[in-house]
GROMACS .gro file of C-alpha atoms in nm:
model
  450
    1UNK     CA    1   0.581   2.322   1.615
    2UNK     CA    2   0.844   2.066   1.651
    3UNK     CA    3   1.020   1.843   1.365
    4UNK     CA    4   0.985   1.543   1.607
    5UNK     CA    5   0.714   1.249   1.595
    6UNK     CA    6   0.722   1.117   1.925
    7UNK     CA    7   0.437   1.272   2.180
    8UNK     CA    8   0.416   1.590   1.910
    9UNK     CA    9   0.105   1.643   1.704
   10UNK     CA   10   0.238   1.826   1.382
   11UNK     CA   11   0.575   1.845   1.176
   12UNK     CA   12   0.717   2.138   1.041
   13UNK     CA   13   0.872   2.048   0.736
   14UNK     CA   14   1.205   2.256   0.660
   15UNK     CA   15   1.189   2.401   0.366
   16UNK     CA   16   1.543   2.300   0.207
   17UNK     CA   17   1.522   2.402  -0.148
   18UNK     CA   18   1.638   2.782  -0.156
   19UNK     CA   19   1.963   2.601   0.041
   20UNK     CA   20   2.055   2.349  -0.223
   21UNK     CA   21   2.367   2.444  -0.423
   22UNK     CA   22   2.280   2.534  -0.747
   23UNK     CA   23   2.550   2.305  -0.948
   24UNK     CA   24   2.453   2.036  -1.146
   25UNK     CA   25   2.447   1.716  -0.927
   26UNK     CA   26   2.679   1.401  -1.003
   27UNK     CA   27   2.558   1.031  -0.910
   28UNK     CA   28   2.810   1.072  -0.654
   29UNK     CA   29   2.615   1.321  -0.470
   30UNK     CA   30   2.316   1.098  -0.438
   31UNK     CA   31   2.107   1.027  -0.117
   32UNK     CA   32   2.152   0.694   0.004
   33UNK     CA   33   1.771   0.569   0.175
   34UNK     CA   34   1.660   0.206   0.345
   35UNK     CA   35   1.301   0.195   0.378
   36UNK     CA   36   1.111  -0.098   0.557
   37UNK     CA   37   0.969  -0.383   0.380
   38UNK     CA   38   0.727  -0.425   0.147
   39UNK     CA   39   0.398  -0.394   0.310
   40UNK     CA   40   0.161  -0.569   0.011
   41UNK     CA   41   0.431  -0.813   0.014
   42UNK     CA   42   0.424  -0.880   0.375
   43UNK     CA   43   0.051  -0.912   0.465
   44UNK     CA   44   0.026  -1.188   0.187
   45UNK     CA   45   0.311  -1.375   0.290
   46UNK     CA   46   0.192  -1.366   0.621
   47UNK     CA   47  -0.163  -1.540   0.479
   48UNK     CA   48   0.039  -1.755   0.249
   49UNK     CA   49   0.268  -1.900   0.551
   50UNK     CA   50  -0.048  -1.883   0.756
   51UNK     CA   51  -0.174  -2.158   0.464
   52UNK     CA   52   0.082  -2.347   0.424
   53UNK     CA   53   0.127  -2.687   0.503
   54UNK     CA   54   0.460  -2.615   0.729
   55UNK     CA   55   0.640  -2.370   0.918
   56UNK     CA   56   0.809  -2.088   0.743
   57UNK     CA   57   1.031  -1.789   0.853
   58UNK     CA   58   0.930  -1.493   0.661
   59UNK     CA   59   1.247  -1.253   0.658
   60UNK     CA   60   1.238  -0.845   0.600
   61UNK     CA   61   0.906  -0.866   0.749
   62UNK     CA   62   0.765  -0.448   0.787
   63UNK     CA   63   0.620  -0.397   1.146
   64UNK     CA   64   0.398  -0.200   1.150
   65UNK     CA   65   0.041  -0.105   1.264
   66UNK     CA   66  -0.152  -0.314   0.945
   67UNK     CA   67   0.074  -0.624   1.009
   68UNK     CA   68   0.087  -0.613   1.357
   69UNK     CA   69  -0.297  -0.659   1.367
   70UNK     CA   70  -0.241  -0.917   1.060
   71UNK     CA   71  -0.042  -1.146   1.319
   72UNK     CA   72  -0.247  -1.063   1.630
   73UNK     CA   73  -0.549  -1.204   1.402
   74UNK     CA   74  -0.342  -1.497   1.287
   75UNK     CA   75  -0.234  -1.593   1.665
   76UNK     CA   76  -0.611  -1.541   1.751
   77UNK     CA   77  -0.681  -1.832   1.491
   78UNK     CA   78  -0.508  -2.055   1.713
   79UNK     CA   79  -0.157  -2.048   1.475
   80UNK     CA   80   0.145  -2.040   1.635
   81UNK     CA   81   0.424  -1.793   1.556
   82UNK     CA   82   0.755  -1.647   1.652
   83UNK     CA   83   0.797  -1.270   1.574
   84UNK     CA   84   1.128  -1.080   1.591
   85UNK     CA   85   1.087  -0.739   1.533
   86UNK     CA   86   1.464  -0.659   1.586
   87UNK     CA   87   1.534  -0.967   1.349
   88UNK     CA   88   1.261  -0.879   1.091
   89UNK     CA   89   1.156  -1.237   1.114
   90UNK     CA   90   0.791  -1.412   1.157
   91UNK     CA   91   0.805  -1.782   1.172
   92UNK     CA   92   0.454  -1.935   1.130
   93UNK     CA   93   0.364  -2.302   1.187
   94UNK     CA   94   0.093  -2.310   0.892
   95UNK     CA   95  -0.234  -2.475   0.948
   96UNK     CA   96  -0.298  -2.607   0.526
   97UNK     CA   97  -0.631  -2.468   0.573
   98UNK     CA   98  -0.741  -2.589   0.902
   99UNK     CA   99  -0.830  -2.330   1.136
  100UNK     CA  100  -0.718  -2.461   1.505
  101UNK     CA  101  -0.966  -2.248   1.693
  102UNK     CA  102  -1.320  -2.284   1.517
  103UNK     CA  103  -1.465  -1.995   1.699
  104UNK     CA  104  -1.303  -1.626   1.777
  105UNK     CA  105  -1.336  -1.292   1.780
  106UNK     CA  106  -1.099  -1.080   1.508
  107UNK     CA  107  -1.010  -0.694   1.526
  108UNK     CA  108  -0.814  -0.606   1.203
  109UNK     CA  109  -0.780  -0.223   1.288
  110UNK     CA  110  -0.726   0.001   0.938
  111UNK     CA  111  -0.620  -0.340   0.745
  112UNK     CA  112  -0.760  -0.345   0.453
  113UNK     CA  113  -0.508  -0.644   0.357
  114UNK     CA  114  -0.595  -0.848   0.690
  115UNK     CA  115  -1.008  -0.721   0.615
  116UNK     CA  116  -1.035  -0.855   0.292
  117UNK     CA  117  -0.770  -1.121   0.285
  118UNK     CA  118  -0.949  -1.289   0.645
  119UNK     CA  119  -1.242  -1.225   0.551
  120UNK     CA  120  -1.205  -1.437   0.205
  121UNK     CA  121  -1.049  -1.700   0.392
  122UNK     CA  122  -1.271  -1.730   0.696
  123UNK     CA  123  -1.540  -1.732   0.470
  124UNK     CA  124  -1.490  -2.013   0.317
  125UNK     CA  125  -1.376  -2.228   0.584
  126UNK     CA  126  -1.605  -2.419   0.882
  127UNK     CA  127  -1.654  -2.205   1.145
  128UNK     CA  128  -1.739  -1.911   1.297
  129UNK     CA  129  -1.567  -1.599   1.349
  130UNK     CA  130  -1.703  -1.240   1.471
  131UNK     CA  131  -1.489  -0.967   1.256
  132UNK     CA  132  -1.467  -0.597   1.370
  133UNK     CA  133  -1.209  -0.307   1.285
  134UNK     CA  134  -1.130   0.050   1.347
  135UNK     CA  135  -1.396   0.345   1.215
  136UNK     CA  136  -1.164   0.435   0.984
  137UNK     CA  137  -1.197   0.038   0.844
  138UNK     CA  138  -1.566   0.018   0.914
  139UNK     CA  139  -1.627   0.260   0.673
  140UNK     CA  140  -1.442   0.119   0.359
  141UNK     CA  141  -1.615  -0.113   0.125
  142UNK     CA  142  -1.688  -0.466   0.177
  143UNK     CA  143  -1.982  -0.574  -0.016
  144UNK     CA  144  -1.868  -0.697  -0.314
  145UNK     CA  145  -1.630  -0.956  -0.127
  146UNK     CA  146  -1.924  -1.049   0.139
  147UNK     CA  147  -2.194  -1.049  -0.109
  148UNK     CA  148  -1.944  -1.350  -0.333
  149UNK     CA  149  -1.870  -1.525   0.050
  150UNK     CA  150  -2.254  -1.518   0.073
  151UNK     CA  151  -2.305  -1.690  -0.286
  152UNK     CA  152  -2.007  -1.957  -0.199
  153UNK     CA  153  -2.242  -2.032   0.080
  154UNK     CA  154  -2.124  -1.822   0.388
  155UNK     CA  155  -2.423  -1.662   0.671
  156UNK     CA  156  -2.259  -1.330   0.740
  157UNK     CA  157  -2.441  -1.154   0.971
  158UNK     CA  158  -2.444  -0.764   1.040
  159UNK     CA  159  -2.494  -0.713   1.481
  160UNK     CA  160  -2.510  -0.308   1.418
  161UNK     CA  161  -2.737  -0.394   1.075
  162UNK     CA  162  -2.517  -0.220   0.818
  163UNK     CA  163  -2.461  -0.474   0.549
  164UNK     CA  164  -2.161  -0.461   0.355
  165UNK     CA  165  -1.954  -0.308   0.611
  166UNK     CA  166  -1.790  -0.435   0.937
  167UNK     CA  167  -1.861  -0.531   1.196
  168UNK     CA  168  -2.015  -0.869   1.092
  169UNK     CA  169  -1.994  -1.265   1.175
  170UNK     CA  170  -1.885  -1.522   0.927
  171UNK     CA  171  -2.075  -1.902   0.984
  172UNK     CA  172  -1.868  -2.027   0.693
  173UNK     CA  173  -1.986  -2.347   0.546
  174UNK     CA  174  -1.654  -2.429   0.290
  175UNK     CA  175  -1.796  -2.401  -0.076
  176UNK     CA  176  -2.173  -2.475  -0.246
  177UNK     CA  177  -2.045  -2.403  -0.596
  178UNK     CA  178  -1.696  -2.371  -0.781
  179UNK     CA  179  -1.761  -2.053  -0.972
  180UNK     CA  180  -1.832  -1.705  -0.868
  181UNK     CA  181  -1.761  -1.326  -1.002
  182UNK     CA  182  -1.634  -1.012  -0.815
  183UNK     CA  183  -1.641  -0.650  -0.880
  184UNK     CA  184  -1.254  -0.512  -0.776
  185UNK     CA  185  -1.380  -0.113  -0.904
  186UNK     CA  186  -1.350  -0.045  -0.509
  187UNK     CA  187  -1.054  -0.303  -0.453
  188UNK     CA  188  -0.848  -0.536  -0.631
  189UNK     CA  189  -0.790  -0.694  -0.291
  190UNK     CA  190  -1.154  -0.849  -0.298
  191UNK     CA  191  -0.978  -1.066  -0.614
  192UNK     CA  192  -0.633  -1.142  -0.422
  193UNK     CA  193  -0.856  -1.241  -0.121
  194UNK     CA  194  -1.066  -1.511  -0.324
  195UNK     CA  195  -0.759  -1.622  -0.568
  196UNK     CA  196  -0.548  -1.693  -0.185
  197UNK     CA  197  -0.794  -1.859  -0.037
  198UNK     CA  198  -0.945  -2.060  -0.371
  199UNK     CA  199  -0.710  -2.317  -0.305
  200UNK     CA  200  -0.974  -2.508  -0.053
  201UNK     CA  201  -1.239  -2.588  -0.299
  202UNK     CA  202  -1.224  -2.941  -0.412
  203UNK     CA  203  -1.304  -2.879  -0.736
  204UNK     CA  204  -1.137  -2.662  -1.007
  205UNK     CA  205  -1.249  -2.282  -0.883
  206UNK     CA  206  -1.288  -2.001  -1.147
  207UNK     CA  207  -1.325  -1.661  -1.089
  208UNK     CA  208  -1.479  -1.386  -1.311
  209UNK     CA  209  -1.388  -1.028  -1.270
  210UNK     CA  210  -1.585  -0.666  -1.341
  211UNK     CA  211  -1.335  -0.388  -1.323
  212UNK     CA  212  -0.974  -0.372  -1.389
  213UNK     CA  213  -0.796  -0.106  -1.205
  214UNK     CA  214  -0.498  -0.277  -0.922
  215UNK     CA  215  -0.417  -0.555  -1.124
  216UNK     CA  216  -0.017  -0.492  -1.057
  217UNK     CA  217  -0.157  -0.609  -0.719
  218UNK     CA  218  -0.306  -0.909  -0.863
  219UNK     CA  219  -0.023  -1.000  -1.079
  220UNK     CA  220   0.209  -1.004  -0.712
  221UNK     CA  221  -0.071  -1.220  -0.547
  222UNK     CA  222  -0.053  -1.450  -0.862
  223UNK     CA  223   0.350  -1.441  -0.804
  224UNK     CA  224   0.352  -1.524  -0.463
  225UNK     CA  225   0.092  -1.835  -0.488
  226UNK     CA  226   0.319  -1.959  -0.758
  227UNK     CA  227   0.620  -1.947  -0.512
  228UNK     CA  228   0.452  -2.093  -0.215
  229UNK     CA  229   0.389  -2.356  -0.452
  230UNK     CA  230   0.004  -2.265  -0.585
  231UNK     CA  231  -0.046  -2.204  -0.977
  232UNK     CA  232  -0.309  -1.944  -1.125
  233UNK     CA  233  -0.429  -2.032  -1.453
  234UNK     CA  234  -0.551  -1.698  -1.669
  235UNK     CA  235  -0.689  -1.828  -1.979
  236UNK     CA  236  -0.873  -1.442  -2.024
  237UNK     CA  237  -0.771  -1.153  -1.891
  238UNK     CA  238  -1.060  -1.140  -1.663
  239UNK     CA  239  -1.081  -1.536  -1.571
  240UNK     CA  240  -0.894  -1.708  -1.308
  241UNK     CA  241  -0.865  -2.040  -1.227
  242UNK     CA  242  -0.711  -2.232  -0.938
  243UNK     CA  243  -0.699  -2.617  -1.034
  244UNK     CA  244  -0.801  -2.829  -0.735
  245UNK     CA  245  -0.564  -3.048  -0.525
  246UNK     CA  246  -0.297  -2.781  -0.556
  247UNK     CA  247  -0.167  -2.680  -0.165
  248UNK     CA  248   0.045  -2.424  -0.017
  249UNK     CA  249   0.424  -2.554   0.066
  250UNK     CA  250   0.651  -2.394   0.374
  251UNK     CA  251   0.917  -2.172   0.279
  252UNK     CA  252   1.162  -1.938   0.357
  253UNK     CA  253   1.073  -1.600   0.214
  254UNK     CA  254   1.240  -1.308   0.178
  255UNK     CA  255   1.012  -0.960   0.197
  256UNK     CA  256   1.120  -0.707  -0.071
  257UNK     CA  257   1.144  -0.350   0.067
  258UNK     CA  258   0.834  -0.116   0.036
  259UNK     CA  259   0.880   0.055  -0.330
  260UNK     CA  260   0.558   0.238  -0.230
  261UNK     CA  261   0.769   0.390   0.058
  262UNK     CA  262   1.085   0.445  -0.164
  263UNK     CA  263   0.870   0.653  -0.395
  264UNK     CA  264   0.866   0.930  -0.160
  265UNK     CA  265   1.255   0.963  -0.211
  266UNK     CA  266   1.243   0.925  -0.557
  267UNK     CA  267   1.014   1.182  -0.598
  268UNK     CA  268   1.298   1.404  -0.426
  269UNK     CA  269   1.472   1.394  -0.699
  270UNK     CA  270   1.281   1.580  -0.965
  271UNK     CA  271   1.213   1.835  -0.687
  272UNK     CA  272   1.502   1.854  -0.523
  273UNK     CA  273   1.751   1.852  -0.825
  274UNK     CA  274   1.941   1.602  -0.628
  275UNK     CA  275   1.962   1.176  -0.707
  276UNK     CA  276   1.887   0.891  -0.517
  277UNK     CA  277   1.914   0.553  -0.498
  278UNK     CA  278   1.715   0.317  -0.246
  279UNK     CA  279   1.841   0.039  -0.148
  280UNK     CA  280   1.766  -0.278  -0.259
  281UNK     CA  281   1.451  -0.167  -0.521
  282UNK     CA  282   1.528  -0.315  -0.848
  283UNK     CA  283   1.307  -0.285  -1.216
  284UNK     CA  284   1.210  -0.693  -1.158
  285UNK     CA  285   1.015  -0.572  -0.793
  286UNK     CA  286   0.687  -0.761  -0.788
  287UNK     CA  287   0.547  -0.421  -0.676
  288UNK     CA  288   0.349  -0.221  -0.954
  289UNK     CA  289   0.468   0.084  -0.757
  290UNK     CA  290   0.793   0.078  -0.901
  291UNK     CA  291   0.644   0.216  -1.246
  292UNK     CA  292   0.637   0.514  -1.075
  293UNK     CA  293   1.012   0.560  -1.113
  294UNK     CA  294   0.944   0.537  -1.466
  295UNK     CA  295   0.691   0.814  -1.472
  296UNK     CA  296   0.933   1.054  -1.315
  297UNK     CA  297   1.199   0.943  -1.574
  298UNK     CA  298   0.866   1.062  -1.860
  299UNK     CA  299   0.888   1.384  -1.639
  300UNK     CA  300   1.276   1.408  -1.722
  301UNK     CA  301   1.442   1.222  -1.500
  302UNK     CA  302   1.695   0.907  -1.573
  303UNK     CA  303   1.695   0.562  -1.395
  304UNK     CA  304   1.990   0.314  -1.379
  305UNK     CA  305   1.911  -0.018  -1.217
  306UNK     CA  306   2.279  -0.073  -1.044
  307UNK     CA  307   2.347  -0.325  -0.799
  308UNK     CA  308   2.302  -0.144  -0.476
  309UNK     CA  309   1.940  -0.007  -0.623
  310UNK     CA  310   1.812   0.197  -0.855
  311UNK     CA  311   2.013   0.533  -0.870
  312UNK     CA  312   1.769   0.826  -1.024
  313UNK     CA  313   1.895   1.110  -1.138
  314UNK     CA  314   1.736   1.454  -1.185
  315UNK     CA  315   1.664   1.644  -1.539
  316UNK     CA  316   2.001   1.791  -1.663
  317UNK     CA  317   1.796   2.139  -1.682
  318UNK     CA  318   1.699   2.146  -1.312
  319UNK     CA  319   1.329   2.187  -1.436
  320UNK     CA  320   1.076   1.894  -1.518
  321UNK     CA  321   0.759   1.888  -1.680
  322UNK     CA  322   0.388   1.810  -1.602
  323UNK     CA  323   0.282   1.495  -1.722
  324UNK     CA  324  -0.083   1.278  -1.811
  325UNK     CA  325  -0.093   0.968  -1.732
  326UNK     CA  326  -0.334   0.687  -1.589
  327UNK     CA  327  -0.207   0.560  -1.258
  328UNK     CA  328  -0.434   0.305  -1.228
  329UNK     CA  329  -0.157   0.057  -1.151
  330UNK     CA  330   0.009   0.246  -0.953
  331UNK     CA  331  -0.267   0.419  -0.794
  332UNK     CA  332  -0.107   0.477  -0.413
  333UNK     CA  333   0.159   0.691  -0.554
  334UNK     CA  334  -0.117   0.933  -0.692
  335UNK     CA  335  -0.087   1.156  -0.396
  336UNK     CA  336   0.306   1.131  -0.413
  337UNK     CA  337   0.231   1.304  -0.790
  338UNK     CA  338   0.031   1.585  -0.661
  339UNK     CA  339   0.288   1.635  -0.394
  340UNK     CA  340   0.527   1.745  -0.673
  341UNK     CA  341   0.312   1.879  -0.954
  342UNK     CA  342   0.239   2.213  -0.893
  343UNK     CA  343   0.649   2.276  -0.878
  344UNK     CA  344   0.645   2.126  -1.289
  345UNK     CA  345   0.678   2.340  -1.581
  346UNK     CA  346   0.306   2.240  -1.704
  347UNK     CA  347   0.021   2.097  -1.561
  348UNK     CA  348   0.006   1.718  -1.438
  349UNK     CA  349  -0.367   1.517  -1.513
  350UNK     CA  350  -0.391   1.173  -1.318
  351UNK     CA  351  -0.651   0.960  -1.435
  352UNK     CA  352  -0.771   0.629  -1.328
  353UNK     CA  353  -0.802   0.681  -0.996
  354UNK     CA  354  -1.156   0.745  -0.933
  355UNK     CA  355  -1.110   0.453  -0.665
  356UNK     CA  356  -0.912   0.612  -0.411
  357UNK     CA  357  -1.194   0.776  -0.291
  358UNK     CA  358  -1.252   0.447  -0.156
  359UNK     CA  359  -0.959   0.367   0.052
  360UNK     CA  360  -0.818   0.484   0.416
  361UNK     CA  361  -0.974   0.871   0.320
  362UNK     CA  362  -1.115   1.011  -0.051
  363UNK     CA  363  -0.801   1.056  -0.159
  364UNK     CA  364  -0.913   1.251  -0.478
  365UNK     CA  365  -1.105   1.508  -0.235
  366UNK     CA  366  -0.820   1.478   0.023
  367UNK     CA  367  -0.542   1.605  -0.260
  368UNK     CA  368  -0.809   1.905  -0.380
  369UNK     CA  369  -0.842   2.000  -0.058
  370UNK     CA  370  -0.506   2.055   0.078
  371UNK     CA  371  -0.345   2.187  -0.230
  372UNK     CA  372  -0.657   2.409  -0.269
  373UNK     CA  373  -0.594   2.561   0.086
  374UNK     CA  374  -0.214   2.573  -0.094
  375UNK     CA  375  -0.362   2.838  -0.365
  376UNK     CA  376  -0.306   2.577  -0.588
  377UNK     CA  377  -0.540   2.502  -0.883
  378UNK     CA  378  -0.651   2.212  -0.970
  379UNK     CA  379  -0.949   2.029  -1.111
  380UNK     CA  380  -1.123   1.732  -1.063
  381UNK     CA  381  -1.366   1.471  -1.241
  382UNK     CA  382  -1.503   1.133  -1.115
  383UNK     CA  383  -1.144   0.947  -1.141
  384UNK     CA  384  -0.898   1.226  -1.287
  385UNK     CA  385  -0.718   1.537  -1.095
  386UNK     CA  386  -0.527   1.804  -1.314
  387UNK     CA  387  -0.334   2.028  -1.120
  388UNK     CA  388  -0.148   2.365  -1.222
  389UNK     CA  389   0.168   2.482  -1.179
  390UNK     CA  390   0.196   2.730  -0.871
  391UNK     CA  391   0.379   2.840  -0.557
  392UNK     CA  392   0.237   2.708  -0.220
  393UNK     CA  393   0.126   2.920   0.024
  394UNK     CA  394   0.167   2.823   0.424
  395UNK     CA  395  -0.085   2.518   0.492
  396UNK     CA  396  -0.101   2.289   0.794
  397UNK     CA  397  -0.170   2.008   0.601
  398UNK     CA  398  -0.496   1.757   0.698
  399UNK     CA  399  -0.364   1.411   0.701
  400UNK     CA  400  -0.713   1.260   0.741
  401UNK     CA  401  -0.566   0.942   0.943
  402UNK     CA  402  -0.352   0.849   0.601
  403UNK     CA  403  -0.066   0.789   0.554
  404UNK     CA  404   0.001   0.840   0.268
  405UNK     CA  405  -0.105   1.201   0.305
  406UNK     CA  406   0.109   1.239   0.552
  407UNK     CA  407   0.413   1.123   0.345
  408UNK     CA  408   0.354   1.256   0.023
  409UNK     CA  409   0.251   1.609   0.105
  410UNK     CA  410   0.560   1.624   0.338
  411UNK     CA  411   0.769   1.689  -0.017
  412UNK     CA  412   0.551   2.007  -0.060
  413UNK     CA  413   0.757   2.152   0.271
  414UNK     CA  414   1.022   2.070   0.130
  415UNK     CA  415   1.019   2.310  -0.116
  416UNK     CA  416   0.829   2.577  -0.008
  417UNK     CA  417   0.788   2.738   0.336
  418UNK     CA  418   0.508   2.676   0.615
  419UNK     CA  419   0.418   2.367   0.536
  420UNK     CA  420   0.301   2.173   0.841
  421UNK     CA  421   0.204   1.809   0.867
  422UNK     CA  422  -0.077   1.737   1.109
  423UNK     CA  423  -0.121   1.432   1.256
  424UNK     CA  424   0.260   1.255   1.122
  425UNK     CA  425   0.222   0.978   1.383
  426UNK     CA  426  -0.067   0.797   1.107
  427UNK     CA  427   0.227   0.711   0.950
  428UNK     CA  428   0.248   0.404   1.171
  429UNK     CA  429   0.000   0.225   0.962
  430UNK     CA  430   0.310   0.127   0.716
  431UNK     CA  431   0.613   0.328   0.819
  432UNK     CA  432   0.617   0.424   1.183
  433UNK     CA  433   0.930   0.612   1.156
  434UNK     CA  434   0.891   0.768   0.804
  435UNK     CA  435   0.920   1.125   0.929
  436UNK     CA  436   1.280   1.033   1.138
  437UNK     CA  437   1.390   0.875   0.779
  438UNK     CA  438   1.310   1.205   0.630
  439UNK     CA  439   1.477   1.413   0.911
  440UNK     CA  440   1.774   1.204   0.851
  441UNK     CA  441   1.756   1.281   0.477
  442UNK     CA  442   1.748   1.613   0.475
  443UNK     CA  443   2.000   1.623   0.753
  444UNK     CA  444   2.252   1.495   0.437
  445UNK     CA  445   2.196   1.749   0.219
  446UNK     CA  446   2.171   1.977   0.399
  447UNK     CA  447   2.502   1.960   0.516
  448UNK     CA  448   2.662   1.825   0.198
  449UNK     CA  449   2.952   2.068   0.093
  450UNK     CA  450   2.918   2.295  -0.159
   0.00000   0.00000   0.00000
C-alpha cells in the first residue's frame, strides 16, 4: 500500500491519533487548510455566464472532473470560452439563450449538475441535441425532470429504450404552456435546472414543487439568478415564479471555496482534539453545507467566524457526543457524520436522507456497508442511519466510484489503524488532489512540537 494517489490504487491512511499530544489545544495550534472552490457554486455560474447576455470571467473556478465536462459541453454548444486552470479563471462569451450550434452531441460524464442543469436548458430551447454520460450517470434518476421537459413540449427520445435515464435526444420546441410541477424527492437539482433556465418563457413561468429535501441548494440557485441579474418570486414555499422579460447580465464572479470539501477538516476537529480554520468559509456562505459546522459545535465543539475563516475548536473535555439530527439540508455531509460517529460518546441517528440512495452510489447502503465490515453497528430505515459507538477494526474501504466515500471515510484511518481507501483517485470528480491536502495535513501535526 502506498499513501500516494498518482498511478496507486489504494491509500493507507496513517492512523495519527494515539500520536497527538494529549494537552488541551489553543487556537494557536490550529490547522490552517485551502480547499478548491465551491463546486455547486461553480457549475451554476458556469450555466449562468453560459446565459448571459455578455462575457464574464468567473474567478476561483474548481477544476475538476464534473466541471471540466460542464465546459467541454458548453464549448460543444458552440460558446466560446477562455479557461485558466493555473489562474482559476473561465471567461465565457454568453449566448442570452441562443444556442450557436442547433445540433450536437453532449457527454456530461458523472455530472449530475451539467445532467440536469443541460438537460433543463436544452429542453426548452429549439434544437436538437443527443445527451449521453458515464454508467455511473446513466443510472441516476432523470424522469421527473424529462417527464416536465416533455409536458413544456420537448420529444425526448430514448436510442437504448430506457426512459427516464440517459442516453436520450432532446428536439426541444421552447415552451407550450407557462406552468408545470416537479418532484425534487430524488433531486433538488431537477428544480434549480427549471428555475435557471425559466427565464426563456415569454410569459410569467411558475413552478410547483412535491418534496422538500435540498432546498439550501435551491435557496443558492435563487441567490445566484438574483446576482446575474434574474429575480425569483416565492409567494409559497413550494411556488416559484420567474416574471417574464427578466434576462441574465455579464459579470464578474467570484467562486466561494467548496464548504462541502472544508467539512472534511472540520470534522478533524471533534476527532482529532485539534482546531481548524479553512480559509476563506464564512457563516454568510451561500452553501447549506456550512450548517454542518454548526452540528459539530451541537456535538461540543465551538465556532468563531474570524476574518481569515472560521476557526473551530474542539470540546474542552476531548470527548464529544452522538447527536440526532435531520440532514436533509445538508445531506452530502451525511457520510462525513458516519465517518466520525462511532468515535462519539453515544450513538448518532441521521435522518432525512433517504435520497442519497439516489446519487453517485446508495449512500445509505454504502455507509452500512463499510462501517459494518468496521464491526460497527448501526441501523438503518428508508431515510435514517443510527450508528453506535465502537472501535474500528482493519477495513479496505469500498469507495463505490464516490467521492465522497472516499473523503469522508478517510477520517476513520485517521483514528484507528488499517484503514485503507480503495479507489482515492474518484476523488477527481470534485477534488482531484484531496488525498495530497490530507497528506499535507497530517504532515503538520504530526510534527507539531509537543
Amino acid at each position: 500500500m502506498n499513501n500516494q494517489t498518482t498511478n496507486k490504487e489504494t491509500f493507507r491512511v496513517p492512523c495519527i491519533y494515539p500520536k497527538l499530544r494529549t494537552a488541551q489545544c489553543t487556537a494557536s495550534d490550529s490547522i490552517t487548510v485551502t480547499v478548491p472552490g465551491s463546486k455547486s457554486i461553480t457549475n451554476r455560474a458556469l450555466l449562468l455566464a453560459t446565459l448571459a447576455d455578455g462575457p464574464s470571467t468567473l474567478n476561483g473556478v474548481l477544476f475538476s472532473d464534473d466541471s471540466r465536462h460542464f465546459l467541454k459541453c458548453i464549448q460543444d454548444l458552440g460558446i466560446a470560452t477562455i479557461v485558466d486552470e493555473t489562474q482559476k479563471t473561465v471567461s465565457i462569451s454568453g449566448c442570452g439563450g441562443n444556442i450557436p450550434v442547433p445540433e450536437s452531441s453532449l457527454y456530461v460524464g458523472s455530472a449530475g449538475t451539467a445532467a440536469r442543469f443541460l438537460t433543463a436548458f436544452l429542453g426548452i430551447s429549439d434544437g436538437t441535441w443527443h445527451m449521453d454520460a458515464s454508467d455511473q450517470m446513466r443510472r441516476r434518476p432523470m424522469a421527473p425532470l424529462l417527464s416536465s421537459l416533455a409536458e413544456l413540449g420537448c420529444e425526448i427520445e430514448y436510442p437504448e429504450g430506457k426512459e427516464g435515464f440517459f442516453p436520450f435526444t432532446l428536439k426541444g420546441h421552447g415552451f407550450t404552456k407557462n406552468e408545470i410541477t416537479i418532484n425534487i424527492d430524488h433531486s433538488s437539482q431537477f428544480l434549480s435546472a427549471l428555475l435557471i433556465a425559466a427565464f426563456l418563457c415569454t410569459e410569467d413561468f411558475t413552478i410547483h414543487v412535491e418534496g422538500s429535501h435540498g432546498m439550501a441548494y435551491i435557496d443558492m440557485t435563487c441567490k445566484m439568478m438574483e446576482q446575474f441579474g434574474i429575480n425569483v418570486e416565492r409567494p409559497a414555499s413550494d411556488c416559484f415564479v420567474i416574471k417574464a422579460g427578466q434576462h441574465y447580465n455579464e459579470l464578474t464572479y467570484q467562486v466561494e471555496p467548496d464548504v462541502s470539501a472544508a467539512c472534511y477538516f472540520y470534522a478533524m476537529v471533534p476527532l482529532l482534539g485539534i482546531p481548524a480554520c479553512v480559509n476563506h468559509v464564512h457563516f454568510d456562505s451561500l452553501q447549506g453545507d456550512v450548517a454542518f459546522i454548526r452540528i459539530l459545535e451541537k456535538m461540543g465543539c465551538t465556532a468563531k467566524d474570524t476574518e481569515d475563516g472560521i476557526l473551530l475548536l474542539p470540546p474542552a473535555t476531548g470527548q464529544y457526543s452522538g447527536i440526532t439530527v435531520d440532514m436533509s439540508a445538508c445531506s452530502d455531509q451525511a457520510i462525513t457524520l458516519a465517518a466520525i460517529a462511532p468515535f462519539a460518546q453515544t450513538p448518532t441517528t441521521i435522518t432525512g436522507i433517504g435520497h442519497i440512495r439516489f446519487q453517485e452510489s446508495d449512500r445509505l447502503k454504502a455507509i452500512i456497508t463499510e462501517l459494518g465490515k468496521m464491526n460497527i453497528k448501526c441501523e438503518a430505515t428508508e431515510d435514517s442511519v443510527t450508528i453506535y459507538p465502537g472501535s474500528p477494526t482493519p477495513s479496505l474501504v469500498e469507495t463505490y466510484d464516490d467521492h465522497r466515500m472516499a473523503m469522508g471515510f478517510s477520517l476513520i484511518g485517521l483514528r484507528s489503524e488499517g484503514i485503507v481507501i480503495n479507489d482515492p483517485a474518484c476523488c477527481r470528480k470534485t477534488f482531484e488532489n484531496y488525498f495530497e491536502v490530507l497528506t499535507e495535513v497530517i504532515r503538520t501535526i504530526t510534527s507539531a512540537p509537543n
